[in-house]
Structures are given as structure tokens and as C-alpha cells.
XYZ file of C-alpha atoms in Angstrom:
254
model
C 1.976 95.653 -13.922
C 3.314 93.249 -11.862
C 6.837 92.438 -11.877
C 7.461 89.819 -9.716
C 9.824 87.687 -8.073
C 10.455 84.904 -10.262
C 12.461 82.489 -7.830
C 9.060 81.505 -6.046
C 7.469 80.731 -9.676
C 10.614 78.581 -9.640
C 9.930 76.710 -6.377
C 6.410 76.550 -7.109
C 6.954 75.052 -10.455
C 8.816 72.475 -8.944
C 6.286 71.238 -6.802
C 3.598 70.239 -10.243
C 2.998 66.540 -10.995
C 2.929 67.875 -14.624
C 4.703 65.520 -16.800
C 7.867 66.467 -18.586
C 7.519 66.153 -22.739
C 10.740 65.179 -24.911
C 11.552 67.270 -27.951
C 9.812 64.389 -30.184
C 6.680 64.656 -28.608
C 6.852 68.511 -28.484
C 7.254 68.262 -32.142
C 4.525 65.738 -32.493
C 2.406 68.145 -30.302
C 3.480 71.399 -32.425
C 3.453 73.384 -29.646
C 6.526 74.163 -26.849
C 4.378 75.456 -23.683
C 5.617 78.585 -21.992
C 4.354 79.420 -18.186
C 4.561 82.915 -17.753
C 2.702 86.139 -15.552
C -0.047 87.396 -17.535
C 0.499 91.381 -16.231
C 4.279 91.462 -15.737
C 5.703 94.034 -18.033
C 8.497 94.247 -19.449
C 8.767 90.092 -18.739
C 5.190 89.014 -19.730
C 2.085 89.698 -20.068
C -0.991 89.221 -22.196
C -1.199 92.443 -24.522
C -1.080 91.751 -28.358
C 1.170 94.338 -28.426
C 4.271 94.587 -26.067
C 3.599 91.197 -24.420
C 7.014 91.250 -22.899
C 10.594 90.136 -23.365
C 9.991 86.789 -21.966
C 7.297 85.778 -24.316
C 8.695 87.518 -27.224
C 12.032 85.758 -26.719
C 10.223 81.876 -26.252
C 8.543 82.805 -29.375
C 11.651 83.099 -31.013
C 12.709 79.728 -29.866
C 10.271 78.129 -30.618
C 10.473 79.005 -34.333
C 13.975 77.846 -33.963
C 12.121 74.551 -32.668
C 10.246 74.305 -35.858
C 6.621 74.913 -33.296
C 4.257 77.078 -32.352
C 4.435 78.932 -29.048
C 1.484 78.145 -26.370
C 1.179 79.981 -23.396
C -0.220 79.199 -19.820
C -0.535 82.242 -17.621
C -0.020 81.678 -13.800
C -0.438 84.336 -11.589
C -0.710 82.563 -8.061
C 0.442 79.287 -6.428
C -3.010 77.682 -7.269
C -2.230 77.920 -10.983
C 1.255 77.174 -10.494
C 0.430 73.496 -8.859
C -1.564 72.851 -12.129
C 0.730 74.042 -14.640
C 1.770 72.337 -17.586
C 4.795 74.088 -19.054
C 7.639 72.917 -21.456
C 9.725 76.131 -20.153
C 9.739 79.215 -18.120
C 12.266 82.554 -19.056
C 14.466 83.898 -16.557
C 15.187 81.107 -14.318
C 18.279 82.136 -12.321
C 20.903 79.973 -13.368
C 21.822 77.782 -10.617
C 21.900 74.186 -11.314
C 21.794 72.516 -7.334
C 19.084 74.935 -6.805
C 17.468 74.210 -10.003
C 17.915 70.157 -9.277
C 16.143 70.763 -5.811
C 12.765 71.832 -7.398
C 13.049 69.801 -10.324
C 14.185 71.843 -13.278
C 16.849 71.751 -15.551
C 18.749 74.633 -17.016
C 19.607 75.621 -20.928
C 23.230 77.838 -21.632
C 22.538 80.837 -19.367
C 21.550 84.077 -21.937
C 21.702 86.789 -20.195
C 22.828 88.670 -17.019
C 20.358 90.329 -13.972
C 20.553 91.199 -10.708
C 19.959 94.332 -8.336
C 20.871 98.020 -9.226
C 19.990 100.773 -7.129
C 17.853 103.648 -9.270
C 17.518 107.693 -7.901
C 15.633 110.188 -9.893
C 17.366 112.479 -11.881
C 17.756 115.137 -9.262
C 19.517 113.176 -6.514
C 23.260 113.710 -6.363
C 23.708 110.396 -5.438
C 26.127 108.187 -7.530
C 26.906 105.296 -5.123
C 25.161 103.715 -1.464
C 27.710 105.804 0.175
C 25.865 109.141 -0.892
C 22.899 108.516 0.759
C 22.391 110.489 4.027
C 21.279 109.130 7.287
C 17.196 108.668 7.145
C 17.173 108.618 3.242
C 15.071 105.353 2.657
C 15.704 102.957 -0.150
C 12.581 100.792 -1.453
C 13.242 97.071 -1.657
C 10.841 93.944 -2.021
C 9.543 92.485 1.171
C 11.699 89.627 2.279
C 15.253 90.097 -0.564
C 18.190 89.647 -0.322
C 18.767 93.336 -0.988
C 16.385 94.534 1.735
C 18.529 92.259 4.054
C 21.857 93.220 2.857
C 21.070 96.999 3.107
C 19.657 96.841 6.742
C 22.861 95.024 7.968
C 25.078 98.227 6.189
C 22.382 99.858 8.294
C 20.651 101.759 5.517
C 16.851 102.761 6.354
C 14.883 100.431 3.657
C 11.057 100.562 3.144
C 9.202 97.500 2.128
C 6.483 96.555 -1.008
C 5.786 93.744 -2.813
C 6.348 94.957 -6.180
C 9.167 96.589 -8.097
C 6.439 98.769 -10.294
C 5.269 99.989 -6.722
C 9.198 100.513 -5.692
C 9.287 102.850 -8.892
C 5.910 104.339 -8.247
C 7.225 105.231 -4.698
C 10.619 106.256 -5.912
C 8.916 108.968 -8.714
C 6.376 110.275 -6.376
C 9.682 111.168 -3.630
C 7.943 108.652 -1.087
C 11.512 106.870 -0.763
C 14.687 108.487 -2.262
C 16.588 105.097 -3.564
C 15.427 101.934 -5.311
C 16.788 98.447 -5.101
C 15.174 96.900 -8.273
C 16.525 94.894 -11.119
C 17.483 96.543 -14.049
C 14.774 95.711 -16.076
C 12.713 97.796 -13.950
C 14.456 100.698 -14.247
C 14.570 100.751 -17.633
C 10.802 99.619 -18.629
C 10.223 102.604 -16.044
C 11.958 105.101 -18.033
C 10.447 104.003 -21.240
C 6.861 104.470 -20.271
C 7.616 107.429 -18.208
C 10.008 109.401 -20.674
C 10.491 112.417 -18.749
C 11.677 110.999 -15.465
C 15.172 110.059 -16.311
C 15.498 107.864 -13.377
C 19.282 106.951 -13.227
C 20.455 103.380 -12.355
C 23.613 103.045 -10.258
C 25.600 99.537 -10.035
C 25.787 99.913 -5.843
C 25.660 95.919 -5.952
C 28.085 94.932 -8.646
C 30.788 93.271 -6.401
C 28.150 91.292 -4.682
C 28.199 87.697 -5.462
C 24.342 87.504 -3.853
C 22.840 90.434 -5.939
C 23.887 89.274 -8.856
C 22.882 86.593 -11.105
C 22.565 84.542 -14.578
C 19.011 83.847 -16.241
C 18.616 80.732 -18.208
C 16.018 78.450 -19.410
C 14.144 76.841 -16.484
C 13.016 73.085 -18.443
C 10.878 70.786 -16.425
C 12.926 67.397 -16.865
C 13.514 67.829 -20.703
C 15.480 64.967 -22.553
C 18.597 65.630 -23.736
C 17.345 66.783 -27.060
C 15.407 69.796 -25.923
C 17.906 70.770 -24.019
C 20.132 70.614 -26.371
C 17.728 71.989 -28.586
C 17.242 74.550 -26.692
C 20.865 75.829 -25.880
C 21.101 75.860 -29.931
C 18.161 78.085 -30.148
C 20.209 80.678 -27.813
C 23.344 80.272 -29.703
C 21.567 81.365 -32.994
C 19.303 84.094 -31.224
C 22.368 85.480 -29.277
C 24.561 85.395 -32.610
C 22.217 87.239 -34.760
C 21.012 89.749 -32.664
C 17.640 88.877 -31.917
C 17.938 88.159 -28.252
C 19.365 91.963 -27.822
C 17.073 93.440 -30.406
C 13.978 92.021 -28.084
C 15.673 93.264 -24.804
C 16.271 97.151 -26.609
C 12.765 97.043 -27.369
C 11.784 97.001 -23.374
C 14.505 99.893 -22.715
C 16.736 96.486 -20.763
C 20.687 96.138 -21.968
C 21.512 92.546 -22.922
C 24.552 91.735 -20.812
C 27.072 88.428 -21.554
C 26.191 85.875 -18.756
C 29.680 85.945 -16.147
């Protein structure tokens, strides 16, 4: 499992000379195109079963496009270059950011951002609990891992938030900075670890975020297409239904 950070998809993304397709020739096609990471759980990956809340919910809109779902999987920045995607999932809704790597956004559907996890027997309940040369795992180059060493909290570096979590359950580091999603795909497919998930970050404008739509220059009609798609999905239940299925709360974008 990878779980990734999906900004540099973002960026990366940005940078294709793939050709942006209008709803009518999406629907001509029969197909709306979703670039995601093919061993990314619980956003994406390739299993039959389980393939992850990102595919499962651009399945959904695609039905609600009247088209099939195809998928491209990009792991690395080769792939990325050459991709030719309608849409990614969890793009974090910024629109100037967006703009500068040319993407557009849909209605924002959910809410993300940082949470800081301990295992069930740490006494912890908030940053503040954590004694001098108690280590918290972040990913290499965050904006968590930066704003914990300036509060001068001892941080240890990976790549991945499954290898945080890894770390974190085998008592190699005693605090996790990972996104909720990871904490609770962790407890689901390790049911008797009970790692809690603290909100240390909540009043942080820069740990927290919206996730949208990402659309590679979409006419208006897809992305209005689109943000009808998440109305209807949000409305009846199916966008929280797919989340509770990966152990991950669906929370109202702020």
C-alpha cells in the first residue's frame, strides 16, 4: 500500500499536453477517464475487490454521467507526463493553486487534513501530552513535519503514511501525523490495534483542507455535470456509504 501525497500527482498532472474532452465528447466516447495510484489503499488501487474510495466514488459518477468508468493507473512522474485523464479524486480544493497547474475544480465533497494517531495505550489526548524525546512520524518534506519541528517536537521522517502506521504499531515512534483516512483504513485491516486519532491540528488553517474534483480544463458542462453528480451522491448517501466502507468519516466541506 501506498498512500501517497496527492498534491504532487496534482502538479504533475498539470504539466501533460493531454487534451481536455467536453462532456459531449465524453459521452460520445462512453467512457469518463479516471487517473488514479494503482496500490494506494483506502484511495485506489487495482484489486477487484476493495479498489478504494476514490475509484469506487468516480464510478459512481460516472453512472450519474450516463458512462462507463476507465481507469489509467500512474504511479510515477513518467506516467504522469503521459496521462490522459478526464478527472482525478481528492484534489485539494484550492482554485489559484488549481489554475497554476491547469485544473479546474467541481463543488468540494468532502473534508481532510492531518490528525495525529497514538496506539491505544498512550495516555496522550492532545500534542501537549507528549514528553520531551517522544517522536512523532510525519512524511518527508509536510507541512506537518515542518510545523511540529518549529513547536519543537522530535519528528521522524518516511515517505509513506502506511510506513508512518507500520512504525507507529511496532512502538518505533510514539505519535503519527497522518490523514485520517489512514488511521482509519489502519484500524480496519488491523482490528485489534485500536489506534486512536486525536484532532491536534484542527485550528490550523495549513493542516486542514477541502477535496474536490481535480478536471483537466473541462467545459462548463462537465463541470457542471459533475458538481450535479456530487449533489445527488452526497444527498442519497452514497458518497458516505463508500467512505464507511474504508473505516474514513465523511465530513461537510468548511
Amino acid at each position: 500500500m501506498r498512500q501517497s501525497v496527492f498534491v504532487g500527482l496534482l502538479i504533475l498532472l498539470g504539466a501533460t499536453g493531454a487534451s481536455a474532452r467536453s462532456l459531449e465528447a465524453i459521452r460520445t466516447r462512453g467512457a469518463l477517464t479516471l487517473c488514479a495510484h494503482p496500490n494506494a489503499l483506502p484511495f485506489a488501487s487495482k484489486r477487484d475487490v476493495d479498489p478504494g474510495f476514490q475509484v469506487e466514488i468516480a464510478r459512481e459518477l460516472a453512472k450519474q454521467l450516463k458512462v462507463a468508468l476507465e481507469q489509467h493507473w500512474v504511479v510515477n512522474s513518467f506516467q504522469y507526463r503521459r496521462a490522459d485523464c478526464d478527472i482525478i479524486m481528492d484534489a485539494i480544493a484550492n482554485p489559484a493553486a488549481l489554475a497554476e497547474v491547469g485544473l479546474r475544480m467541481s463543488r468540494p465533497y468532502q473534508r481532510s487534513g492531518v490528525a495525529l494517531a497514538v496506539r491505544a495505550d498512550s495516555g496522550a489526548a492532545s500534542l501537549a501530552d507528549l514528553r520531551p524525546g517522544q517522536r512523532v512520524g510525519v512524511q518527508v518534506g509536510s507541512i506537518a513535519s515542518m510545523t511540529l519541528s518549529k513547536r519543537g517536537i522530535q519528528t521522524s521522517p518516511f515517505v509513506f503514511e502506511d510506513e508512518i502506521m507500520d512504525a507507529l504499531a511496532k512502538n518505533e515512534i510514539d505519535a503519527a501525523a497522518v490523514t485520517p483516512a489512514a488511521i482509519g483504513w489502519f484500524n480496519q485491516v488491523h482490528p485489534d490495534a485500536h489506534v486512536r486519532r486525536i484532532p491536534a491540528f484542527e485550528d490550523d488553517p495549513d493542516l486542514n483542507w477541502n477535496v474536490a474534483v481535480g478536471m483537466l480544463s473541462p467545459d462548463e458542462k462537465l463541470r457542471q455535470g459533475l458538481d450535479a453528480a456530487l449533489e445527488a451522491l452526497l444527498a442519497d448517501g452514497t458518497l458516505a456509504r463508500i467512505y464507511a466502507h474504508y473505516n474514513v468519516e465523511l465530513r461537510s466541506p468548511k
